[in-house]
mmCIF file of C-alpha atoms in Angstrom:
data_model
loop_
_atom_site.group_PDB
_atom_site.id
_atom_site.type_symbol
_atom_site.label_atom_id
_atom_site.label_comp_id
_atom_site.label_asym_id
_atom_site.label_seq_id
_atom_site.Cartn_x
_atom_site.Cartn_y
_atom_site.Cartn_z
ATOM 1 C CA MET V 647 -11.077 -13.665 -1.688
ATOM 2 C CA ALA V 648 -8.688 -16.187 -0.603
ATOM 3 C CA THR V 649 -5.301 -15.258 1.039
ATOM 4 C CA ASN V 650 -3.978 -18.851 1.507
ATOM 5 C CA PHE V 651 -3.150 -18.177 4.989
ATOM 6 C CA ASP V 652 -4.294 -21.716 5.895
ATOM 7 C CA ASN V 653 -1.407 -23.275 3.758
ATOM 8 C CA PRO V 654 1.829 -21.411 4.263
ATOM 9 C CA GLU V 655 3.687 -24.621 4.098
ATOM 10 C CA ARG V 656 3.256 -24.016 -0.028
ATOM 11 C CA PHE V 657 3.983 -20.407 -0.109
ATOM 12 C CA LEU V 658 7.274 -21.653 1.496
ATOM 13 C CA TRP V 659 7.963 -23.892 -0.998
ATOM 14 C CA VAL V 660 7.292 -21.672 -3.662
ATOM 15 C CA ALA V 661 9.666 -19.266 -2.199
ATOM 16 C CA GLU V 662 12.491 -21.905 -1.893
ATOM 17 C CA GLN V 663 11.880 -22.658 -5.672
ATOM 18 C CA ALA V 664 12.039 -19.003 -6.819
ATOM 19 C CA ALA V 665 15.202 -18.322 -4.395
ATOM 20 C CA ALA V 666 17.181 -21.218 -6.024
ATOM 21 C CA ARG V 667 17.028 -19.239 -9.203
ATOM 22 C CA TYR V 668 19.463 -16.094 -7.975
ATOM 23 C CA PRO V 669 23.105 -16.175 -7.911
ATOM 24 C CA PHE V 670 23.871 -17.129 -4.421
ATOM 25 C CA GLU V 671 25.749 -20.480 -3.310
ATOM 26 C CA ARG V 672 23.421 -20.940 -0.267
ATOM 27 C CA ILE V 673 20.085 -19.595 0.386
ATOM 28 C CA ALA V 674 17.315 -20.215 2.847
ATOM 29 C CA CYS V 675 14.205 -18.495 3.283
ATOM 30 C CA ARG V 676 12.461 -17.234 6.748
ATOM 31 C CA LEU V 677 9.150 -15.637 6.770
ATOM 32 C CA LEU V 678 8.930 -12.017 7.384
ATOM 33 C CA ALA V 679 5.026 -11.112 6.634
ATOM 34 C CA PHE V 680 1.841 -12.652 5.297
ATOM 35 C CA SER V 681 -0.456 -9.729 4.071
ATOM 36 C CA GLU V 682 -1.227 -9.500 0.290
ATOM 37 C CA ASN V 683 1.397 -11.838 -0.291
ATOM 38 C CA ALA V 684 4.059 -13.863 1.705
ATOM 39 C CA THR V 685 7.453 -11.767 2.437
ATOM 40 C CA TYR V 686 10.493 -13.568 3.083
ATOM 41 C CA LEU V 687 13.991 -13.057 3.977
ATOM 42 C CA ALA V 688 16.341 -15.141 1.893
ATOM 43 C CA TYR V 689 19.718 -15.530 3.666
ATOM 44 C CA ASP V 690 22.697 -17.623 3.861
ATOM 45 C CA PRO V 691 22.105 -20.233 6.314
ATOM 46 C CA ALA V 692 25.779 -20.865 7.055
ATOM 47 C CA THR V 693 26.663 -17.079 7.805
ATOM 48 C CA ASP V 694 23.104 -15.905 8.544
ATOM 49 C CA GLU V 695 23.861 -12.936 6.021
ATOM 50 C CA ARG V 696 20.640 -11.164 4.628
ATOM 51 C CA LEU V 697 20.993 -11.636 0.888
ATOM 52 C CA PHE V 698 17.563 -10.103 -0.526
ATOM 53 C CA VAL V 699 13.593 -9.772 0.054
ATOM 54 C CA LEU V 700 11.796 -12.601 -1.638
ATOM 55 C CA ARG V 701 7.798 -11.503 -2.289
ATOM 56 C CA VAL V 702 5.535 -14.429 -3.218
ATOM 57 C CA GLY V 703 2.433 -12.817 -4.791
ATOM 58 C CA ARG V 704 -1.114 -13.784 -3.767
ATOM 59 C CA PRO V 705 -2.301 -15.733 -6.793
ATOM 60 C CA GLY V 706 -4.822 -13.645 -9.045
ATOM 61 C CA TYR V 707 -3.690 -10.465 -7.257
ATOM 62 C CA HIS V 708 -1.595 -9.205 -10.001
ATOM 63 C CA THR V 709 -0.443 -10.098 -13.556
ATOM 64 C CA TYR V 710 2.891 -10.484 -14.918
ATOM 65 C CA PRO V 711 2.398 -7.048 -16.805
ATOM 66 C CA GLU V 712 1.780 -5.366 -13.523
ATOM 67 C CA TYR V 713 4.696 -6.740 -11.979
ATOM 68 C CA GLU V 714 6.996 -5.544 -14.668
ATOM 69 C CA SER V 715 5.555 -2.282 -14.322
ATOM 70 C CA GLU V 716 6.529 -2.448 -10.628
ATOM 71 C CA THR V 717 10.226 -3.351 -11.468
ATOM 72 C CA ALA V 718 10.250 -0.667 -13.817
ATOM 73 C CA TRP V 719 9.266 2.274 -11.537
ATOM 74 C CA LEU V 720 11.367 1.201 -8.586
ATOM 75 C CA ARG V 721 14.445 1.595 -11.074
ATOM 76 C CA GLN V 722 13.217 4.993 -12.082
ATOM 77 C CA ILE V 723 12.479 6.242 -8.308
ATOM 78 C CA ASN V 724 15.975 5.235 -7.350
ATOM 79 C CA ASP V 725 17.393 7.080 -10.350
ATOM 80 C CA TYR V 726 15.464 10.339 -10.454
ATOM 81 C CA THR V 727 14.532 11.076 -6.723
ATOM 82 C CA PRO V 728 15.891 11.562 -3.418
ATOM 83 C CA LEU V 729 14.433 8.622 -2.154
ATOM 84 C CA THR V 730 15.711 5.187 -1.873
ATOM 85 C CA VAL V 731 13.707 2.000 -2.808
ATOM 86 C CA ALA V 732 14.791 -1.448 -2.914
ATOM 87 C CA ASN V 733 15.765 -2.122 -6.312
ATOM 88 C CA PRO V 734 14.926 -5.481 -7.724
ATOM 89 C CA ILE V 735 17.356 -8.194 -8.399
ATOM 90 C CA GLU V 736 18.114 -10.049 -11.108
ATOM 91 C CA ALA V 737 17.832 -14.107 -11.364
ATOM 92 C CA ARG V 738 20.572 -16.016 -12.994
ATOM 93 C CA ASP V 739 18.852 -15.728 -16.286
ATOM 94 C CA GLY V 740 18.728 -11.825 -16.103
ATOM 95 C CA SER V 741 14.678 -11.961 -15.001
ATOM 96 C CA TYR V 742 13.262 -9.801 -12.497
ATOM 97 C CA ILE V 743 10.096 -11.803 -12.051
ATOM 98 C CA GLN V 744 10.012 -15.600 -11.120
ATOM 99 C CA MET V 745 7.151 -17.845 -12.125
ATOM 100 C CA VAL V 746 6.675 -20.875 -9.898
ATOM 101 C CA GLU V 747 4.187 -23.434 -10.804
ATOM 102 C CA ASP V 748 3.044 -25.515 -7.800
ATOM 103 C CA PRO V 749 2.576 -28.985 -8.878
ATOM 104 C CA GLU V 750 -0.193 -29.888 -6.367
ATOM 105 C CA SER V 751 -2.790 -27.248 -7.091
ATOM 106 C CA GLY V 752 -1.437 -26.151 -10.726
ATOM 107 C CA ILE V 753 -1.335 -22.417 -9.484
ATOM 108 C CA THR V 754 1.422 -20.189 -10.837
ATOM 109 C CA TYR V 755 2.847 -17.929 -8.373
ATOM 110 C CA TYR V 756 4.854 -14.744 -9.293
ATOM 111 C CA CYS V 757 8.102 -13.960 -6.973
ATOM 112 C CA ILE V 758 10.059 -10.967 -6.826
ATOM 113 C CA ALA V 759 13.610 -10.455 -4.985
ATOM 114 C CA THR V 760 14.481 -6.969 -4.241
ATOM 115 C CA GLU V 761 17.422 -5.468 -1.881
ATOM 116 C CA PHE V 762 17.514 -5.766 1.830
ATOM 117 C CA LEU V 763 17.165 -2.434 3.214
ATOM 118 C CA THR V 764 18.647 -1.636 6.399
ATOM 119 C CA GLY V 765 17.339 1.141 8.726
ATOM 120 C CA GLN V 766 13.936 1.338 11.240
ATOM 121 C CA THR V 767 10.301 2.111 9.992
ATOM 122 C CA LEU V 768 8.975 4.970 11.528
ATOM 123 C CA GLU V 769 6.522 2.946 13.136
ATOM 124 C CA HIS V 770 9.089 1.968 15.660
ATOM 125 C CA GLU V 771 9.212 5.627 16.978
ATOM 126 C CA THR V 772 7.325 5.312 20.173
ATOM 127 C CA ASP V 773 7.278 9.198 21.247
ATOM 128 C CA PRO V 774 3.865 10.502 20.096
ATOM 129 C CA ALA V 775 5.224 13.977 20.120
ATOM 130 C CA ALA V 776 7.295 12.626 17.188
ATOM 131 C CA ARG V 777 4.036 11.823 14.760
ATOM 132 C CA PRO V 778 3.848 15.086 13.255
ATOM 133 C CA ARG V 779 7.463 15.134 12.040
ATOM 134 C CA HIS V 780 6.940 11.823 10.733
ATOM 135 C CA PHE V 781 3.884 12.977 8.990
ATOM 136 C CA GLU V 782 5.827 15.775 7.337
ATOM 137 C CA MET V 783 8.397 13.421 6.124
ATOM 138 C CA LEU V 784 5.518 11.026 4.624
ATOM 139 C CA GLY V 785 4.311 13.907 2.870
ATOM 140 C CA GLU V 786 7.611 15.074 1.455
ATOM 141 C CA VAL V 787 8.363 11.454 0.371
ATOM 142 C CA THR V 788 4.816 11.233 -1.450
ATOM 143 C CA ALA V 789 5.255 14.664 -3.127
ATOM 144 C CA TYR V 790 8.627 13.425 -4.627
ATOM 145 C CA LEU V 791 6.872 9.984 -6.089
ATOM 146 C CA HIS V 792 4.103 12.227 -7.368
ATOM 147 C CA ARG V 793 6.569 14.498 -9.320
ATOM 148 C CA GLN V 794 8.577 11.480 -10.518
ATOM 149 C CA THR V 795 5.646 9.901 -12.224
ATOM 150 C CA GLU V 796 4.304 13.429 -13.563
ATOM 151 C CA ILE V 797 7.911 13.865 -15.561
ATOM 152 C CA TRP V 798 8.319 10.046 -16.455
ATOM 153 C CA ASN V 799 7.725 9.267 -20.211
ATOM 154 C CA GLY V 800 7.006 5.865 -18.756
ATOM 155 C CA THR V 801 4.201 6.438 -16.952
ATOM 156 C CA LYS V 802 1.926 5.904 -19.873
ATOM 157 C CA ASP V 803 3.188 2.389 -20.056
ATOM 158 C CA ILE V 804 2.402 1.532 -16.510
ATOM 159 C CA VAL V 805 -0.258 -1.549 -16.242
ATOM 160 C CA ARG V 806 -1.491 -1.339 -12.838
ATOM 161 C CA PRO V 807 -5.130 -1.283 -11.152
ATOM 162 C CA HIS V 808 -7.091 1.985 -10.803
ATOM 163 C CA TRP V 809 -7.894 2.873 -6.936
ATOM 164 C CA ASP V 810 -11.296 4.825 -7.584
ATOM 165 C CA CYS V 811 -14.842 4.532 -5.916
ATOM 166 C CA ASP V 812 -15.716 1.509 -7.588
ATOM 167 C CA SER V 813 -12.274 -0.523 -6.986
ATOM 168 C CA MET V 814 -12.024 0.741 -3.298
ATOM 169 C CA ILE V 815 -15.789 1.155 -1.718
ATOM 170 C CA GLY V 816 -17.832 -0.438 -4.634
ATOM 171 C CA PRO V 817 -19.452 -4.082 -4.189
ATOM 172 C CA ASP V 818 -17.022 -5.561 -6.628
ATOM 173 C CA GLY V 819 -14.136 -3.903 -4.913
ATOM 174 C CA ILE V 820 -10.626 -5.062 -5.467
ATOM 175 C CA TRP V 821 -10.375 -5.859 -1.639
ATOM 176 C CA GLY V 822 -13.572 -7.076 -1.418
ATOM 177 C CA ASP V 823 -17.189 -5.814 -0.378
ATOM 178 C CA TRP V 824 -17.222 -3.552 2.811
ATOM 179 C CA ARG V 825 -20.806 -4.897 3.559
ATOM 180 C CA ALA V 826 -19.292 -8.393 4.174
ATOM 181 C CA TYR V 827 -17.515 -6.956 7.479
ATOM 182 C CA PRO V 828 -18.474 -9.414 10.304
ATOM 183 C CA GLY V 829 -21.478 -8.232 12.636
ATOM 184 C CA LEU V 830 -21.954 -5.267 10.717
ATOM 185 C CA GLU V 831 -25.468 -3.984 11.974
ATOM 186 C CA PRO V 832 -28.046 -3.095 9.099
ATOM 187 C CA GLU V 833 -28.327 0.460 10.724
ATOM 188 C CA SER V 834 -24.877 0.805 10.380
ATOM 189 C CA GLU V 835 -24.624 -0.731 6.982
ATOM 190 C CA ALA V 836 -27.177 1.823 5.977
ATOM 191 C CA GLN V 837 -25.392 4.790 7.156
ATOM 192 C CA ILE V 838 -22.182 3.778 5.467
ATOM 193 C CA GLN V 839 -23.871 3.244 2.084
ATOM 194 C CA ARG V 840 -25.371 6.780 2.388
ATOM 195 C CA ALA V 841 -21.812 8.214 2.869
ATOM 196 C CA CYS V 842 -20.538 6.025 0.076
ATOM 197 C CA GLU V 843 -23.147 7.749 -1.986
ATOM 198 C CA VAL V 844 -21.771 11.372 -0.969
ATOM 199 C CA ILE V 845 -18.053 10.150 -1.383
ATOM 200 C CA ARG V 846 -19.121 9.084 -5.106
ATOM 201 C CA ALA V 847 -21.034 12.332 -5.842
ATOM 202 C CA ARG V 848 -18.129 14.470 -4.338
ATOM 203 C CA LEU V 849 -15.425 12.605 -6.063
ATOM 204 C CA ASP V 850 -17.442 12.678 -9.574
ATOM 205 C CA ARG V 851 -17.584 16.668 -9.134
ATOM 206 C CA TYR V 852 -13.800 16.512 -8.001
ATOM 207 C CA GLY V 853 -12.853 14.919 -11.422
ATOM 208 C CA LYS V 854 -9.673 13.163 -12.539
ATOM 209 C CA THR V 855 -7.007 15.543 -13.762
ATOM 210 C CA PRO V 856 -3.421 15.613 -14.308
ATOM 211 C CA GLN V 857 -3.152 17.455 -11.502
ATOM 212 C CA ASN V 858 -4.920 15.406 -8.884
ATOM 213 C CA TYR V 859 -4.793 11.724 -10.334
ATOM 214 C CA GLY V 860 -1.921 9.587 -11.541
ATOM 215 C CA VAL V 861 0.080 6.987 -10.470
ATOM 216 C CA ILE V 862 0.375 6.654 -6.473
ATOM 217 C CA HIS V 863 1.965 4.532 -4.012
ATOM 218 C CA ALA V 864 -1.383 3.706 -2.364
ATOM 219 C CA ASP V 865 -0.121 2.472 1.002
ATOM 220 C CA LEU V 866 2.488 5.112 2.159
ATOM 221 C CA ARG V 867 2.178 4.923 5.775
ATOM 222 C CA ASP V 868 4.612 4.878 8.583
ATOM 223 C CA THR V 869 5.021 1.069 8.254
ATOM 224 C CA ASN V 870 6.482 1.572 4.782
ATOM 225 C CA VAL V 871 8.872 4.381 5.472
ATOM 226 C CA ILE V 872 12.484 3.260 6.645
ATOM 227 C CA VAL V 873 15.099 6.085 7.912
ATOM 228 C CA GLU V 874 18.583 5.548 8.176
ATOM 229 C CA GLY V 875 20.582 8.744 9.223
ATOM 230 C CA ASP V 876 19.705 11.097 6.451
ATOM 231 C CA ALA V 877 18.556 8.407 4.363
ATOM 232 C CA ILE V 878 14.680 8.005 3.458
ATOM 233 C CA LYS V 879 13.760 4.476 2.013
ATOM 234 C CA VAL V 880 10.213 3.563 0.781
ATOM 235 C CA ILE V 881 9.121 0.115 0.634
ATOM 236 C CA ASP V 882 6.231 -2.165 -0.188
ATOM 237 C CA PHE V 883 4.924 -1.003 -3.606
ATOM 238 C CA ASP V 884 2.574 -3.966 -4.117
ATOM 239 C CA ASP V 885 -0.561 -1.736 -4.071
ATOM 240 C CA PHE V 886 1.083 1.011 -6.251
ATOM 241 C CA GLY V 887 -1.274 1.680 -9.068
ATOM 242 C CA PHE V 888 -3.616 5.036 -10.552
ATOM 243 C CA GLY V 889 -5.671 6.851 -8.127
ATOM 244 C CA TRP V 890 -6.265 10.355 -6.736
ATOM 245 C CA HIS V 891 -3.194 11.909 -5.311
ATOM 246 C CA LEU V 892 -4.998 12.485 -1.958
ATOM 247 C CA HIS V 893 -5.378 8.798 -1.638
ATOM 248 C CA ASP V 894 -1.793 8.866 -0.373
ATOM 249 C CA LEU V 895 -2.722 11.315 2.169
ATOM 250 C CA ALA V 896 -5.598 8.893 3.329
ATOM 251 C CA GLY V 897 -3.156 6.094 3.058
ATOM 252 C CA ALA V 898 -1.084 7.439 5.730
ATOM 253 C CA LEU V 899 -3.650 7.736 8.154
ATOM 254 C CA SER V 900 -4.818 3.962 7.488
ATOM 255 C CA PHE V 901 -6.206 2.551 11.037
ATOM 256 C CA ILE V 902 -5.641 5.909 12.878
ATOM 257 C CA GLU V 903 -8.351 8.006 10.948
ATOM 258 C CA ASP V 904 -10.401 8.610 14.343
ATOM 259 C CA GLU V 905 -7.743 9.512 16.565
ATOM 260 C CA ASP V 906 -7.760 12.955 18.043
ATOM 261 C CA ASP V 907 -4.206 14.146 16.529
ATOM 262 C CA VAL V 908 -5.577 13.582 12.899
ATOM 263 C CA PRO V 909 -5.700 17.150 12.058
ATOM 264 C CA GLU V 910 -2.431 17.902 13.253
ATOM 265 C CA LEU V 911 -1.294 14.990 11.319
ATOM 266 C CA VAL V 912 -3.084 16.215 8.173
ATOM 267 C CA ASN V 913 -1.470 19.672 8.377
ATOM 268 C CA ALA V 914 2.215 18.190 8.810
ATOM 269 C CA TRP V 915 1.840 16.246 5.790
ATOM 270 C CA LEU V 916 0.957 19.307 4.141
ATOM 271 C CA ASP V 917 3.672 21.007 5.107
ATOM 272 C CA GLY V 918 5.849 18.335 3.798
ATOM 273 C CA TYR V 919 4.033 17.797 0.371
ATOM 274 C CA ARG V 920 4.309 21.740 -0.161
ATOM 275 C CA LYS V 921 8.343 21.669 -0.123
ATOM 276 C CA VAL V 922 7.902 19.728 -3.325
ATOM 277 C CA LEU V 923 4.597 20.331 -5.025
ATOM 278 C CA PRO V 924 1.758 22.696 -4.544
ATOM 279 C CA PHE V 925 -1.533 21.731 -3.120
ATOM 280 C CA THR V 926 -4.806 23.782 -3.913
ATOM 281 C CA ASP V 927 -7.919 24.493 -1.900
ATOM 282 C CA THR V 928 -9.729 22.689 -4.299
ATOM 283 C CA ASP V 929 -7.864 19.479 -3.153
ATOM 284 C CA PHE V 930 -8.019 20.746 0.690
ATOM 285 C CA VAL V 931 -12.005 20.578 0.806
ATOM 286 C CA GLU V 932 -11.982 16.877 -0.014
ATOM 287 C CA ILE V 933 -9.316 15.781 2.563
ATOM 288 C CA ASP V 934 -12.289 14.366 4.847
ATOM 289 C CA THR V 935 -13.786 12.590 1.818
ATOM 290 C CA PHE V 936 -10.737 10.564 0.930
ATOM 291 C CA ILE V 937 -10.070 9.666 4.514
ATOM 292 C CA LEU V 938 -13.538 8.330 4.789
ATOM 293 C CA GLN V 939 -13.220 6.440 1.474
ATOM 294 C CA ARG V 940 -10.031 4.808 2.472
ATOM 295 C CA ARG V 941 -11.713 3.715 6.061
ATOM 296 C CA ILE V 942 -14.740 2.146 4.016
ATOM 297 C CA GLN V 943 -12.053 0.388 1.642
ATOM 298 C CA LEU V 944 -9.842 -1.006 4.858
ATOM 299 C CA MET V 945 -13.513 -2.197 6.082
ATOM 300 C CA ALA V 946 -13.353 -4.445 2.956
ATOM 301 C CA TRP V 947 -9.848 -5.653 3.725
ATOM 302 C CA LEU V 948 -10.456 -6.371 7.027
ATOM 303 C CA ALA V 949 -13.380 -8.595 6.282
ATOM 304 C CA SER V 950 -11.508 -10.567 3.407
ATOM 305 C CA HIS V 951 -8.654 -11.161 5.441
ATOM 306 C CA ALA V 952 -10.301 -11.963 9.157
ATOM 307 C CA ASP V 953 -8.420 -15.482 9.239
ATOM 308 C CA SER V 954 -5.220 -13.506 9.856
ATOM 309 C CA THR V 955 -4.096 -12.764 13.322
ATOM 310 C CA PRO V 956 -2.629 -8.869 12.737
ATOM 311 C CA VAL V 957 -5.954 -8.321 11.167
ATOM 312 C CA GLN V 958 -7.999 -9.613 14.061
ATOM 313 C CA GLY V 959 -5.820 -6.918 16.224
ATOM 314 C CA TYR V 960 -7.182 -4.134 13.623
ATOM 315 C CA MET V 961 -10.690 -4.983 14.033
ATOM 316 C CA GLU V 962 -11.243 -4.205 17.731
ATOM 317 C CA GLY V 963 -13.038 -1.041 18.059
ATOM 318 C CA PHE V 964 -12.705 -0.485 14.113
ATOM 319 C CA VAL V 965 -16.430 -0.289 13.306
ATOM 320 C CA GLU V 966 -17.302 2.049 16.359
ATOM 321 C CA GLY V 967 -14.650 4.090 15.033
ATOM 322 C CA THR V 968 -15.700 4.015 11.472
ATOM 323 C CA MET V 969 -19.244 5.176 12.311
ATOM 324 C CA GLY V 970 -18.043 8.067 14.363
ATOM 325 C CA LEU V 971 -16.453 9.161 11.074
ATOM 326 C CA VAL V 972 -19.504 8.204 9.049
ATOM 327 C CA GLU V 973 -21.561 10.710 11.221
ATOM 328 C CA ARG V 974 -19.550 13.484 11.240
ATOM 329 C CA TYR V 975 -18.845 13.331 7.376
ATOM 330 C CA LEU V 976 -22.775 13.221 6.748
ATOM 331 C CA ARG V 977 -23.134 15.998 9.269
ATOM 332 C CA LEU V 978 -20.610 18.082 7.062
ATOM 333 C CA PHE V 979 -21.730 16.950 3.713
ATOM 334 C CA GLY V 980 -24.766 14.740 3.843
#
């Protein structure tokens, strides 16, 4: 599962080719982040004015119809929810998705430009006492997105991946195989595998219904919510697709699943969610299942992105924390 972190110059070249297609007199690109994609700030080099954000997709991660679905949903969210998202920007020819072929490799890259949203992400709040308030906000934001997709006729036309057991924790998962995590001991692997079997059995019983499964953001954590005054802005829809609604709660807890205040944060998230949509007892009893499934999915992501500097920081203590969650889960449900 190559990420091309070893060849950032080609991503920049692609970004510059795509940026030149937009209706601005002067454009330069500055790297903001490497993750599943390369994300750039397009700006005016003479004035330093921020023009838009340009995302260069990792080859093979999404198809053209999948990117079309993303731009369609972004426009719907802005029109029919109290949330703000970064609207896609049209190129000179009126298109939203730019295809750039790299002559060196013959690879075609898909690029999308969106508005630059001002404000500060929730992750920059340094006061630990503020985390429950943030999670209440995350729950409310998530419910607005779930409600919008329930009432939008266009949901049936969405072309995106399904985040289910196979695609998250199966050996052929979208983010790779969690068993490839560096240095994973055989005993730990066996325990995680047992937990995966329990997760799968419980989610088979939970089922997929219009009330618990649909279009989800799939990565709605504090890094992807911007606050400016009373405005709440949501970013990074690159992983959105079909999945259980509760996966969005698990996603909000990414990389902190083993911290002591998680029960308080879950309750705060539920308080926010219930402001917009109901939440049943049947849903409640599977919260631990979704949290652990997400944690194991992140093992696969870390394993397949181990060459990225930010990922190396996440890996410290990750297996130890995961095994604590696995052992607790198996005591409860195994």
